[in-house]
Short mmCIF file of C-alpha atoms and ligand atoms in Angstrom, two decimals:
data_model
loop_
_atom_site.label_atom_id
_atom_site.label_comp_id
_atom_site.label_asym_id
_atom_site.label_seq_id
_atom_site.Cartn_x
_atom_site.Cartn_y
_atom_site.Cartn_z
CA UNK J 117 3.38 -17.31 -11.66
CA UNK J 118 5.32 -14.29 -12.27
CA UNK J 119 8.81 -14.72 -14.18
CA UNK J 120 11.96 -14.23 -11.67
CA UNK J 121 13.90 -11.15 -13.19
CA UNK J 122 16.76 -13.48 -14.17
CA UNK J 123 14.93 -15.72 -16.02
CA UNK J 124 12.84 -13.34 -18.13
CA UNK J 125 15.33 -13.63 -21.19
CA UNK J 126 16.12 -17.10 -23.30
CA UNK J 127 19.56 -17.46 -23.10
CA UNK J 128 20.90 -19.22 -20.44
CA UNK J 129 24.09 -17.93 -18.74
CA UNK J 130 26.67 -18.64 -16.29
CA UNK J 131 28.14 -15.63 -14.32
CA UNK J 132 29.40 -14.44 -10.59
CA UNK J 133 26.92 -11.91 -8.90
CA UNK J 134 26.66 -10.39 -5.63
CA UNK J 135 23.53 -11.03 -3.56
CA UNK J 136 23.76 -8.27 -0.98
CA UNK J 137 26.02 -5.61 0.30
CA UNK J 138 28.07 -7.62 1.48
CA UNK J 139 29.70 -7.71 -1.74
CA UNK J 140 30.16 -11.56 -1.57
CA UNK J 141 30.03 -12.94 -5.06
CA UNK J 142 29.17 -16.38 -5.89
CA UNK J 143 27.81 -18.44 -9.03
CA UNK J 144 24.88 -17.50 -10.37
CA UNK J 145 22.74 -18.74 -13.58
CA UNK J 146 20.83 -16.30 -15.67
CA UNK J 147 19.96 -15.24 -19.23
CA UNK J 148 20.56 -12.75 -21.70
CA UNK J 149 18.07 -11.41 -24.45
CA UNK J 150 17.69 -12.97 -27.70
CA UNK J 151 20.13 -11.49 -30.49
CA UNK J 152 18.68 -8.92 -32.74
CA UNK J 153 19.58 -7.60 -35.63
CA UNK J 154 22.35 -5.68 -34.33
CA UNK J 155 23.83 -7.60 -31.97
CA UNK J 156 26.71 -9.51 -31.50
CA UNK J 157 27.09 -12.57 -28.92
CA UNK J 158 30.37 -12.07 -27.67
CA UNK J 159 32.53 -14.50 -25.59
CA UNK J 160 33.77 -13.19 -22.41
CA UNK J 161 37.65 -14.45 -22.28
CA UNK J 162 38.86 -11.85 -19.58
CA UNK J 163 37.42 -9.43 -17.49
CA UNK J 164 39.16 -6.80 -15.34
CA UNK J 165 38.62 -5.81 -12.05
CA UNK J 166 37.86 -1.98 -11.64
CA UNK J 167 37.46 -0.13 -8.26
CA UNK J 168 33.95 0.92 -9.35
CA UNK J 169 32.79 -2.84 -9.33
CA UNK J 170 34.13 -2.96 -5.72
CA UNK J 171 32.65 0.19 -4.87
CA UNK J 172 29.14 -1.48 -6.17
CA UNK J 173 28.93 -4.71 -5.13
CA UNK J 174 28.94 -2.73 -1.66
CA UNK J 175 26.60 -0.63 -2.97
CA UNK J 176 28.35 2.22 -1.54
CA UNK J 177 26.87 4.81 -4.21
CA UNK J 178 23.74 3.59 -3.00
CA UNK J 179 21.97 2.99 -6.49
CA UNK J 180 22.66 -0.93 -7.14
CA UNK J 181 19.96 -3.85 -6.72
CA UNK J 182 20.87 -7.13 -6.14
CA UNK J 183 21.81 -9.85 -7.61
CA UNK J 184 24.33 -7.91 -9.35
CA UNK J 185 27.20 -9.16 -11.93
CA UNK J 186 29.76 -6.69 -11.65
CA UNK J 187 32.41 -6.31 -14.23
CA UNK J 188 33.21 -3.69 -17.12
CA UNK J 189 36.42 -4.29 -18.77
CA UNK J 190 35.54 -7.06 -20.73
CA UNK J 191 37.61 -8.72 -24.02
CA UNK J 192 36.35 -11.69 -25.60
CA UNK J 193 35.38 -13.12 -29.35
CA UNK J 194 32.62 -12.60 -31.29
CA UNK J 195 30.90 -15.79 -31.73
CA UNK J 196 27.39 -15.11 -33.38
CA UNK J 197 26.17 -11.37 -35.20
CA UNK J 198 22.57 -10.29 -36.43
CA UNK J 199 21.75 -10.01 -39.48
CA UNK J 200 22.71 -6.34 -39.40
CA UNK J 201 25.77 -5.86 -38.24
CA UNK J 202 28.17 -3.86 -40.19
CA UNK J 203 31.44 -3.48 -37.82
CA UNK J 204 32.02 -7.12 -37.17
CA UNK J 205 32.30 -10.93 -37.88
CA UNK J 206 32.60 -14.23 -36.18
CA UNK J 207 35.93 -14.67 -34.36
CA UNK J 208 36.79 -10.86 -34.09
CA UNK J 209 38.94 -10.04 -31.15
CA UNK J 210 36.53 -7.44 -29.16
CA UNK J 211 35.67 -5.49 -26.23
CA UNK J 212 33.34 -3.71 -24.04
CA UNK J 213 33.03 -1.22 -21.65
CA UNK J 214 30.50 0.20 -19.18
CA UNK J 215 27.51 1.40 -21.09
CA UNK J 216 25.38 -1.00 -23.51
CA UNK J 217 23.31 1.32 -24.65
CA UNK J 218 21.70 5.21 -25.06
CA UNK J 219 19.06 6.76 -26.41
CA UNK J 220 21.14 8.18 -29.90
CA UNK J 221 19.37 11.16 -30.39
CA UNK J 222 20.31 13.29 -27.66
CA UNK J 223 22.55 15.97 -28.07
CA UNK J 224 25.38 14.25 -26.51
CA UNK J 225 24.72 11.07 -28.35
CA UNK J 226 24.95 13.33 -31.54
CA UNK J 227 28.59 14.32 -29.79
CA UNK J 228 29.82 10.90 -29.93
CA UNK J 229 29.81 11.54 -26.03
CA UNK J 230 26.56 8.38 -25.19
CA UNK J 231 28.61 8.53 -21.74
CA UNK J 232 26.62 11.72 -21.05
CA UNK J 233 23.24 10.63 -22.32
CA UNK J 234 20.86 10.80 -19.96
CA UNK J 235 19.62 7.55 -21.08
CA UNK J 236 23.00 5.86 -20.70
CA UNK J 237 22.20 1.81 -20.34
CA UNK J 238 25.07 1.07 -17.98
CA UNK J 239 27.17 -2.75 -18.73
CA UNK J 240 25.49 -3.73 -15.25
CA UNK J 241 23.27 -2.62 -12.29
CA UNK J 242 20.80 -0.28 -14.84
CA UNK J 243 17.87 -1.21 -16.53
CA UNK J 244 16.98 -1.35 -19.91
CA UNK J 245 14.58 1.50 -20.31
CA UNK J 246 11.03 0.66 -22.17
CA UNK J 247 11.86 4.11 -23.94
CA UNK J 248 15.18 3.40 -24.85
CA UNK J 249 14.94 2.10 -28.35
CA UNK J 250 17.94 0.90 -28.22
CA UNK J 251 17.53 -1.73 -26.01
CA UNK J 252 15.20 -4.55 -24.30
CA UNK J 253 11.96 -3.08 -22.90
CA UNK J 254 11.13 -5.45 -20.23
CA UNK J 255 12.96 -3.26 -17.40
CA UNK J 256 14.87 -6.20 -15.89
CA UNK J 257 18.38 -5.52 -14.49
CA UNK J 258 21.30 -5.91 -16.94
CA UNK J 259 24.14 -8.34 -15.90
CA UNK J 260 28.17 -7.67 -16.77
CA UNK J 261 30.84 -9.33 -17.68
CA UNK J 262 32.02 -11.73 -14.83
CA UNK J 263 29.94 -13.88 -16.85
CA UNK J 264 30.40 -16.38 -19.93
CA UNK J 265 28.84 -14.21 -22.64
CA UNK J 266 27.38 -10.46 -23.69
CA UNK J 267 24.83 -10.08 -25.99
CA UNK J 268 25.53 -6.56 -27.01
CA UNK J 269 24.52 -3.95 -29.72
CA UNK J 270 27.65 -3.16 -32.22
CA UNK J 271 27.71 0.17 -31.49
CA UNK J 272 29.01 -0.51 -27.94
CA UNK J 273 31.78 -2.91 -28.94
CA UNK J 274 35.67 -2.38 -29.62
CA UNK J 275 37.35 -3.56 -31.75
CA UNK J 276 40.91 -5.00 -30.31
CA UNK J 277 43.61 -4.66 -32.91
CA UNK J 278 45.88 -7.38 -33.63
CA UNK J 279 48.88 -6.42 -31.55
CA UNK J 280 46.95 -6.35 -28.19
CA UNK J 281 46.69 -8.67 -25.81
CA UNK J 282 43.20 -9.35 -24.66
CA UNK J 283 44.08 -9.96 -20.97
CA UNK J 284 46.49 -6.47 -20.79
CA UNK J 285 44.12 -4.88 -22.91
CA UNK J 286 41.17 -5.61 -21.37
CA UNK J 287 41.39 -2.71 -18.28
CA UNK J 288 41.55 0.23 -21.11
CA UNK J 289 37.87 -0.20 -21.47
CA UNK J 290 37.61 1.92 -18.08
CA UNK J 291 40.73 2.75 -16.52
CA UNK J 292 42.57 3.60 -19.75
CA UNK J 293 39.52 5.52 -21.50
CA UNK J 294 38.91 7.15 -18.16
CA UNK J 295 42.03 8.83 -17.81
CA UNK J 296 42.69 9.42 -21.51
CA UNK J 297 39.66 11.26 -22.18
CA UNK J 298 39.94 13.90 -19.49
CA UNK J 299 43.35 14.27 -21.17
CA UNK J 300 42.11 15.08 -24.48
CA UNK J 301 39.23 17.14 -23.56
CA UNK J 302 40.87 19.52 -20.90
CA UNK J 303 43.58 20.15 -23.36
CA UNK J 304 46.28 18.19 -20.71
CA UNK J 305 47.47 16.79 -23.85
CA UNK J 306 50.29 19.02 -25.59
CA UNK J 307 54.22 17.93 -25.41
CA UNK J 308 56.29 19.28 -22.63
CA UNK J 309 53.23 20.06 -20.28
CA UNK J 310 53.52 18.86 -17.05
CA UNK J 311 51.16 16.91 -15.15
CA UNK J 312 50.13 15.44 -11.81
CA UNK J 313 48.32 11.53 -11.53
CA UNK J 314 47.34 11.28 -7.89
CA UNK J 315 46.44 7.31 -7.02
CA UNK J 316 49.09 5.30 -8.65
CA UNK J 317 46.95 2.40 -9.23
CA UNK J 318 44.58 0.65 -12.37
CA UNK J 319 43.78 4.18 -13.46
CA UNK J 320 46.42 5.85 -12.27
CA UNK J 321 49.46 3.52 -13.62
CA UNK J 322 47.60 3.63 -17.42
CA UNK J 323 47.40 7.45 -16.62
CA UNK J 324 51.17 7.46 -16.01
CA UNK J 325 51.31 5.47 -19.97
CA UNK J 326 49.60 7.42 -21.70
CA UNK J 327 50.90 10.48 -20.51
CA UNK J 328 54.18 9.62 -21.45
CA UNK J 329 53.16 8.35 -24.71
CA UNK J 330 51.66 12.00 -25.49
CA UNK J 331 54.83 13.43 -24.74
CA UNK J 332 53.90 14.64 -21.14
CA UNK J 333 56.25 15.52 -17.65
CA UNK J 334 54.46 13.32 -15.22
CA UNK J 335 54.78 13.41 -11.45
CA UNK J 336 52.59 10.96 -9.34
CA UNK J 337 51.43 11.59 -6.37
CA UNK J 338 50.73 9.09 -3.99
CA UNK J 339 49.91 8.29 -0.58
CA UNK J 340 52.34 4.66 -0.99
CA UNK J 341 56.12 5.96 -0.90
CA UNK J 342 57.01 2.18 -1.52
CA UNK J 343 55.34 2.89 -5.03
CA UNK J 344 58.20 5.32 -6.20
CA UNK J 345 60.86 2.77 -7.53
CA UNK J 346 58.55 1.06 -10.01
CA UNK J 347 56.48 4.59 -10.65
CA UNK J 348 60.03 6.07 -11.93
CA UNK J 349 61.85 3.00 -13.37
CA UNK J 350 59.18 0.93 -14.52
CA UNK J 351 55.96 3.16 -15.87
CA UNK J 352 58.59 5.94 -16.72
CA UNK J 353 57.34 8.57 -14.28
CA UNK J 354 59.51 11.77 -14.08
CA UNK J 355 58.81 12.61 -10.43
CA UNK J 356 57.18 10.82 -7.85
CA UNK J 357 55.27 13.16 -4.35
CA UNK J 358 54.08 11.41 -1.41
CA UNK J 359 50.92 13.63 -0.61
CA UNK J 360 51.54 13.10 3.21
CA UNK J 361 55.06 14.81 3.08
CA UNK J 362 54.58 18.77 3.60
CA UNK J 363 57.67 19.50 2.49
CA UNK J 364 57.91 17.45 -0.87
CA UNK J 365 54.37 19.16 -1.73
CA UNK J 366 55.87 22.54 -0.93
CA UNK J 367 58.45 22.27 -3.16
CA UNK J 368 56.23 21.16 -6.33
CA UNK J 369 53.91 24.04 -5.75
CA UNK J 370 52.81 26.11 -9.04
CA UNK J 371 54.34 23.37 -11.12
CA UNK J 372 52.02 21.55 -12.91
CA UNK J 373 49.41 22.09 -15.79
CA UNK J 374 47.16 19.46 -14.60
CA UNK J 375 46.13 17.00 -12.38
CA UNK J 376 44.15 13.85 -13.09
CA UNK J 377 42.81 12.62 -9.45
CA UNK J 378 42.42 8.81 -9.34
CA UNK J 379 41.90 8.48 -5.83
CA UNK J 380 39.24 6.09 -4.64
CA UNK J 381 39.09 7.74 -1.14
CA UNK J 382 38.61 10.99 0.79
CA UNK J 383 41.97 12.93 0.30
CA UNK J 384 43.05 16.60 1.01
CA UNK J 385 42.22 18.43 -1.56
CA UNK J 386 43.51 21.82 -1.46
CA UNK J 387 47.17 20.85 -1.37
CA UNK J 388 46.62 19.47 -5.11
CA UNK J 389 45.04 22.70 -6.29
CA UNK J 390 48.66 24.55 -5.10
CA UNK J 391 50.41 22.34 -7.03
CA UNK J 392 48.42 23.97 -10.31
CA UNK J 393 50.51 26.80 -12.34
CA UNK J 394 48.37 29.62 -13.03
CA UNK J 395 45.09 27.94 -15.39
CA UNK J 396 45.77 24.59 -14.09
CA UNK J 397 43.18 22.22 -13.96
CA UNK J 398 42.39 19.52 -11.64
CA UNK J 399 40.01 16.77 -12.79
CA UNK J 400 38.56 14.23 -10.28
CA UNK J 401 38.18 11.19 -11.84
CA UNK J 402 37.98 8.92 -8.27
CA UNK J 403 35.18 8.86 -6.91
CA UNK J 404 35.03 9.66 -3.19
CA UNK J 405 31.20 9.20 -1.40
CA UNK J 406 31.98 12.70 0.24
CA UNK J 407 32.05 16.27 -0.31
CA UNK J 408 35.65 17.57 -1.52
CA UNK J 409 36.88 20.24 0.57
CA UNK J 410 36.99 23.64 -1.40
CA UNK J 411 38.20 27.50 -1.13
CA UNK J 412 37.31 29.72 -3.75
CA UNK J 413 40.07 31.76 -3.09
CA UNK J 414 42.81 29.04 -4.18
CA UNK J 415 41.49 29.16 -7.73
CA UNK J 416 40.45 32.61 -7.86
CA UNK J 417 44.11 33.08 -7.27
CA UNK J 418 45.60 31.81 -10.84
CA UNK J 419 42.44 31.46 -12.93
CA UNK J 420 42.00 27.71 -11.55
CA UNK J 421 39.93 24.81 -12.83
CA UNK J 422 38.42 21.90 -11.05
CA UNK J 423 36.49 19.76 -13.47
CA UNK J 424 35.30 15.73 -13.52
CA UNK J 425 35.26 12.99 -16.55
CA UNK J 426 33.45 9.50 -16.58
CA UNK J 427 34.75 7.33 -18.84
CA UNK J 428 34.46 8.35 -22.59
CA UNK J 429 32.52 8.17 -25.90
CA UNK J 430 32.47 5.12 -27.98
CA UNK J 431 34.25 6.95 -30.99
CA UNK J 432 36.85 8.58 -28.35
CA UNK J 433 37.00 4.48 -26.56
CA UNK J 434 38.40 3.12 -29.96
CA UNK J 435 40.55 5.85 -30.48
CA UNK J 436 42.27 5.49 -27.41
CA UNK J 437 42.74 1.39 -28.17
CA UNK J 438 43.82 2.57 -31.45
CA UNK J 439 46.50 4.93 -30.13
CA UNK J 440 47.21 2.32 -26.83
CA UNK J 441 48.04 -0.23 -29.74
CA UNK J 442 50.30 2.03 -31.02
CA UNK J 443 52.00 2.64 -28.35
CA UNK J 444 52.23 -0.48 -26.76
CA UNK J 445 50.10 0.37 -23.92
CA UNK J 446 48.57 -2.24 -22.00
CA UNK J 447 47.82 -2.46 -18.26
CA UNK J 448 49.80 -3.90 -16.08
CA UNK J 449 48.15 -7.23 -14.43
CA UNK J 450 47.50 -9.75 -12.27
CA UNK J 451 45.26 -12.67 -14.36
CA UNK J 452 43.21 -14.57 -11.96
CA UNK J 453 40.70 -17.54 -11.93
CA UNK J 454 37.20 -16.92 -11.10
CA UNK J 455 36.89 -18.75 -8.05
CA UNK J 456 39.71 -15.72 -6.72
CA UNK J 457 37.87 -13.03 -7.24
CA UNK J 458 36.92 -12.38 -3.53
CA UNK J 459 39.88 -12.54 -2.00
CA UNK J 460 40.68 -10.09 -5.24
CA UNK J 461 38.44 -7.86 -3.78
CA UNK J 462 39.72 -7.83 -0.40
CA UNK J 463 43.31 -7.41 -1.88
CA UNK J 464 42.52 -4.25 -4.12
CA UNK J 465 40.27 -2.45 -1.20
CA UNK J 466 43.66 -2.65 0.56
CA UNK J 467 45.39 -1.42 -2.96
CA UNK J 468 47.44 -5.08 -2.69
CA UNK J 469 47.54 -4.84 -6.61
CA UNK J 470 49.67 -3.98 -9.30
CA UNK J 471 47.76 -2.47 -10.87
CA UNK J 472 44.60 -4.36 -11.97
CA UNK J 473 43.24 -7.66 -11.42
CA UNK J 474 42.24 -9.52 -14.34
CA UNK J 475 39.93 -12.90 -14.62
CA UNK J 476 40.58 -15.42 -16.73
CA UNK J 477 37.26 -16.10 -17.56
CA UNK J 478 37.57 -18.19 -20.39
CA UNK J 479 39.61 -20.88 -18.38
CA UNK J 480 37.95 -20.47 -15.40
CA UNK J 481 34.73 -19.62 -15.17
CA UNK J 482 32.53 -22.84 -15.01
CA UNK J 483 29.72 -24.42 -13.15
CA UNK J 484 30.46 -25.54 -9.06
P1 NAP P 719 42.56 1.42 -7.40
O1 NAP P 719 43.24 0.53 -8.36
O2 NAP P 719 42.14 0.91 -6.10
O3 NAP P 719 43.49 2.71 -7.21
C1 NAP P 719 43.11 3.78 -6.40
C2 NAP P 719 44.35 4.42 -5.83
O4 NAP P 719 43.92 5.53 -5.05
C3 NAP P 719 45.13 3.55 -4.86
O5 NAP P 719 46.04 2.70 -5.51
C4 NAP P 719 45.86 4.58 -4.03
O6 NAP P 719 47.03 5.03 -4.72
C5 NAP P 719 44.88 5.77 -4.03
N1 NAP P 719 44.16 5.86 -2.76
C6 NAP P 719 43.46 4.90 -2.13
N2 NAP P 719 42.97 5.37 -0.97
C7 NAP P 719 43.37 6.65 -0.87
C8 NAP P 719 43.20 7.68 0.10
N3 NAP P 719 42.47 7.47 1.20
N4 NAP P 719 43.76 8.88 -0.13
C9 NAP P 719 44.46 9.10 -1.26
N5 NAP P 719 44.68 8.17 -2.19
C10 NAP P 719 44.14 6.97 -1.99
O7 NAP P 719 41.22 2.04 -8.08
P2 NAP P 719 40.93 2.36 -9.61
O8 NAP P 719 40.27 1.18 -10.22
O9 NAP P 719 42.11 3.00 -10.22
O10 NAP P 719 39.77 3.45 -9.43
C11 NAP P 719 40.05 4.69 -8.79
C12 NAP P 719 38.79 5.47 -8.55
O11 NAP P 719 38.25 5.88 -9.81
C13 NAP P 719 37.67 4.69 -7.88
O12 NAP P 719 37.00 5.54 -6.98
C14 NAP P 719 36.76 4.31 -9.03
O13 NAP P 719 35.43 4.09 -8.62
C15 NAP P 719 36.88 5.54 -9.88
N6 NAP P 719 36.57 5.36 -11.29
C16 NAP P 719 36.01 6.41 -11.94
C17 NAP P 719 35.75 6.31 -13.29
C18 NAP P 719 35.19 7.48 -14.03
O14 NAP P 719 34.66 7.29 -15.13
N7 NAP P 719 35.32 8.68 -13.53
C19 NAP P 719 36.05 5.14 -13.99
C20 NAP P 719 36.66 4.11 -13.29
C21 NAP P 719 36.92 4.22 -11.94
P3 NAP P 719 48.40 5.40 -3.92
O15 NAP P 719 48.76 4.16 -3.16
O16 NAP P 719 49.33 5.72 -5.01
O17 NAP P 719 48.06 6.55 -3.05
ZN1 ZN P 720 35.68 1.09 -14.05
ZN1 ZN P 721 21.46 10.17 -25.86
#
C-alpha cells in the first residue's frame, strides 16, 4: 500500500496545516526526514504570522497543495546537529526563514542571493527536488513552522544573538529581511535620503525601524489615518500620508528617493510614482494577485525606477539580525497560543494587528 505523503519520513511531528482553501487550520501529525550530516533539529518556540501564509493557506497565488503548514518566521533552539555541522551546537538560540534549501551552484547561489535560485526549496508548500542535492529526494511536500520542530540544513539557519528576543525577533526572518534588503540593494540606504513605506503593517512598521536606524527621512503612507499617532510617536516616523487624501499626496509630490510598497492589496499606483524625485525608485514588495497600473510617461519623466525584492540571501538575512541586534530592532507583537491562530487570521486579513502576530509555540502547541 502506497505511503501517505505525510508519513513518508521517520520523525513524527505535531503541527497546524490547512486542508483546503478554505484556509482553516487544524492539528495535524506528520514527519520530518531523518537528520543528516548537516542538519540541525531545531525546536520551534515561536513562529510569526506573515501575510504571505494568509495569502497561501487560501491559495490565492494559486501554486499551494494541501495539507499545508504555513509559517516562516520561525525562532527556536537547536536541540540535536549532524555530525557535520560547523555553525552550531545544542541549545543555540536560532532561526529560520522561508527557503530550506537551493541548488548552490547557480550563479545566484554563488551571489549569496539562494532567494533567486531557481531551485529555491521554499520553508513550506515546495517540494524537495530529486535534483536538488541539497535536500530529500522523495518529492513529498515540505511542512513549516506552525509545527513542533525543523529539521533543517545549517546553511539555512540564523543565528539569534544574545540580546534578541526570540518572540520580537522572530518576524525579521521575512518582514524585516524583506524590507531591509531592497534597502541595501537599490541604494535607499544613505543618511538624509528620504523615503516612502506604503502599508504600515508587519513589513511596513520594521520598514519604518530600520529606516530610521540607517539614518533615513521616512514618511508612511497609508490607507489607516488612525495609524498616524503611533507611526510618528511610537516607530519614529517623520511624516505620515493617507494615500486616499488628494491633497496631502499633492503636496509630497517629487519628495522622496524611494518607496518600499508593502501593500498586500490592489492600490493606485501612479500617485506613488509622483511622489519620486527625479531617479526615484519604487520597489513593490506586497504582493497584489493583479496587474499594477502603469504609464511610461511618469517615469520617463525623471529617469524613474520601479523594481521588486523577495526576501533576501542567507549571508544578507544574518546581517540584517546582526545590525537589528544592534539597533534594538525587534517587531512589534502580539504573542498568541496556537489554538488562536484562526481567528489571527481573520484579524490580520482585516489588518486588526499591530503589527505581527506571533505563536507561542513552545507553550502552546500540543496534541487536542
Ligand atoms: P500586513 O501586516 O497585513 O500589512 C499590509 C498592509 O498593507 C496593511 O497593514 C495596510 O496598511 C496595507 N493595505 C492593506 N490593504 C490595502 C489596500 N487595499 N490598499 C493599500 N494598502 C493596503 O501584511 P505583511 O505581512 O506586512 O505583508 C504585506 C505584503 O507583502 C503581503 O502581500 C505579503 O504577501 C507580501 N510579502 C512579500 C514578501 C517578499 O519577499 N516580497 C515577503 C513577505 C510578505 P495601511 O493600513 O497602513 O494602509
Ligand atoms: Zn513572509
Ligand atoms: Zn542556486
Amino acid at each position: 500500500m502506497a505511503v501517505s505523503a505525510e508519513n513518508e519520513r521517520p520523525v513524527k511531528v505535531l503541527g497546524w496545516a490547512a486542508r483546503d482553501s478554505s484556509g482553516l487550520l487544524s492539528p495535524f501529525e506528520f514527519s520530518r526526514r531523518v537528520k543528516r550530516e548537516q542538519d540541525v533539529t531545531v525546536k520551534v518556540l515561536y513562529c510569526g504570522i506573515c501575510h504571505s501564509d494568509l495569502h497561501n493557506v487560501k491559495n490565492e497565488w494559486g501554486f499551494m497543495s494541501y495539507p499545508m503548514v504555513p509559517g516562516h518566521e520561525i525562532a527556536g533552539v537547536i536541540t540535536e546537529v549532524g555530525t557535520k555541522v560547523t555553525k552550531f551546537k545544542v541549545g543555540d538560540r536560532v532561526g529560520v526563514g522561508c527557503m530550506i534549501g537551493s541548488c548552490h551552484n547557480c550563479v545566484n547561489c554563488g551571489d549569496n542571493l539562494e532567494n533567486y535560485c531557481p531551485e529555491m526549496v521554499p520553508v513550506y508548500g515546495g517540494k524537495f527536488s530529486p535534483d536538488n542535492d541539497s535536500e530529500d529526494s522523495n518529492g513529498t511536500i515540505n511542512y513549516g513552522g506552525f509545527s513542533e520542530i525543523m529539521v533543517v540544513d545549517e546553511h539555512f539557519v540564523f543565528k539569534f544573538p544574545n540580546n534578541m528576543p526570540l518572540d520580537g525577533g522572530a518576524p525579521l526572518l521575512c518582514a524585516g529581511i524583506t524590507v531591509y534588503s531592497p534597502l541595501r540593494y537599490y541604494g535607499l540606504d544613505k543618511p538624509g535620503m528620504h523615503i516612502g513605506v506604503v502599508g504600515l503593517g508587519g513589513l511596513g512598521h520594521v520598514a519604518v525601524k530600520f529606516a530610521k536606524a540607517m539614518g533615513l527621512r521616512v514618511t508612511v503612507i497609508s490607507t489607516s489615518p488612525s495609524k498616524k499617532e503611533e507611526a510618528m510617536n511610537h516607530l519614529g516616523a517623520d511624516a505620515f500620508l493617507v494615500s486616499q487624501d488628494a491633497e496631502q499626496m499633492q503636496l509630497a509630490m517629487g519628495t522622496m528617493n524611494g518607496i518600499i510598497d508593502t501593500a498586500s492589496a490592489m492600490h493606485a499606483f501612479l500617485p506613488l510614482i509622483g511622489l519620486l524625485k527625479t531617479h526615484g525608485k519604487l520597489v513593490m514588495v506586497g504582493l497584489t494577485d493583479k496587474p499594477l497600473e502603469l504609464l511610461a510617461m511618469p517615469l520617463l519623466l525623471g529617469r524613474k525606477i520601479v523594481g521588486g525584492s523577495v526576501v533576501g540571501g542567507i549571508k544578507e538575512t544574518q546581517e540584517m539580525i546582526d545590525f537589528a541586534a544592534e539597533h534594538g530592532i525587534i517587531a512589534d507583537i502580539e504573542v498568541i497560543p496556537m489554538d488562536y491562530v484562526n481567528t489571527a487570521m481573520e484579524r490580520l486579513a482585516k489588518g486588526d494587528v499591530r503589527y505581527r502576530f506571533v505563536i507561542d509555540i513552545g507553550n502552546s502547541l500540543k496534541s487536542y
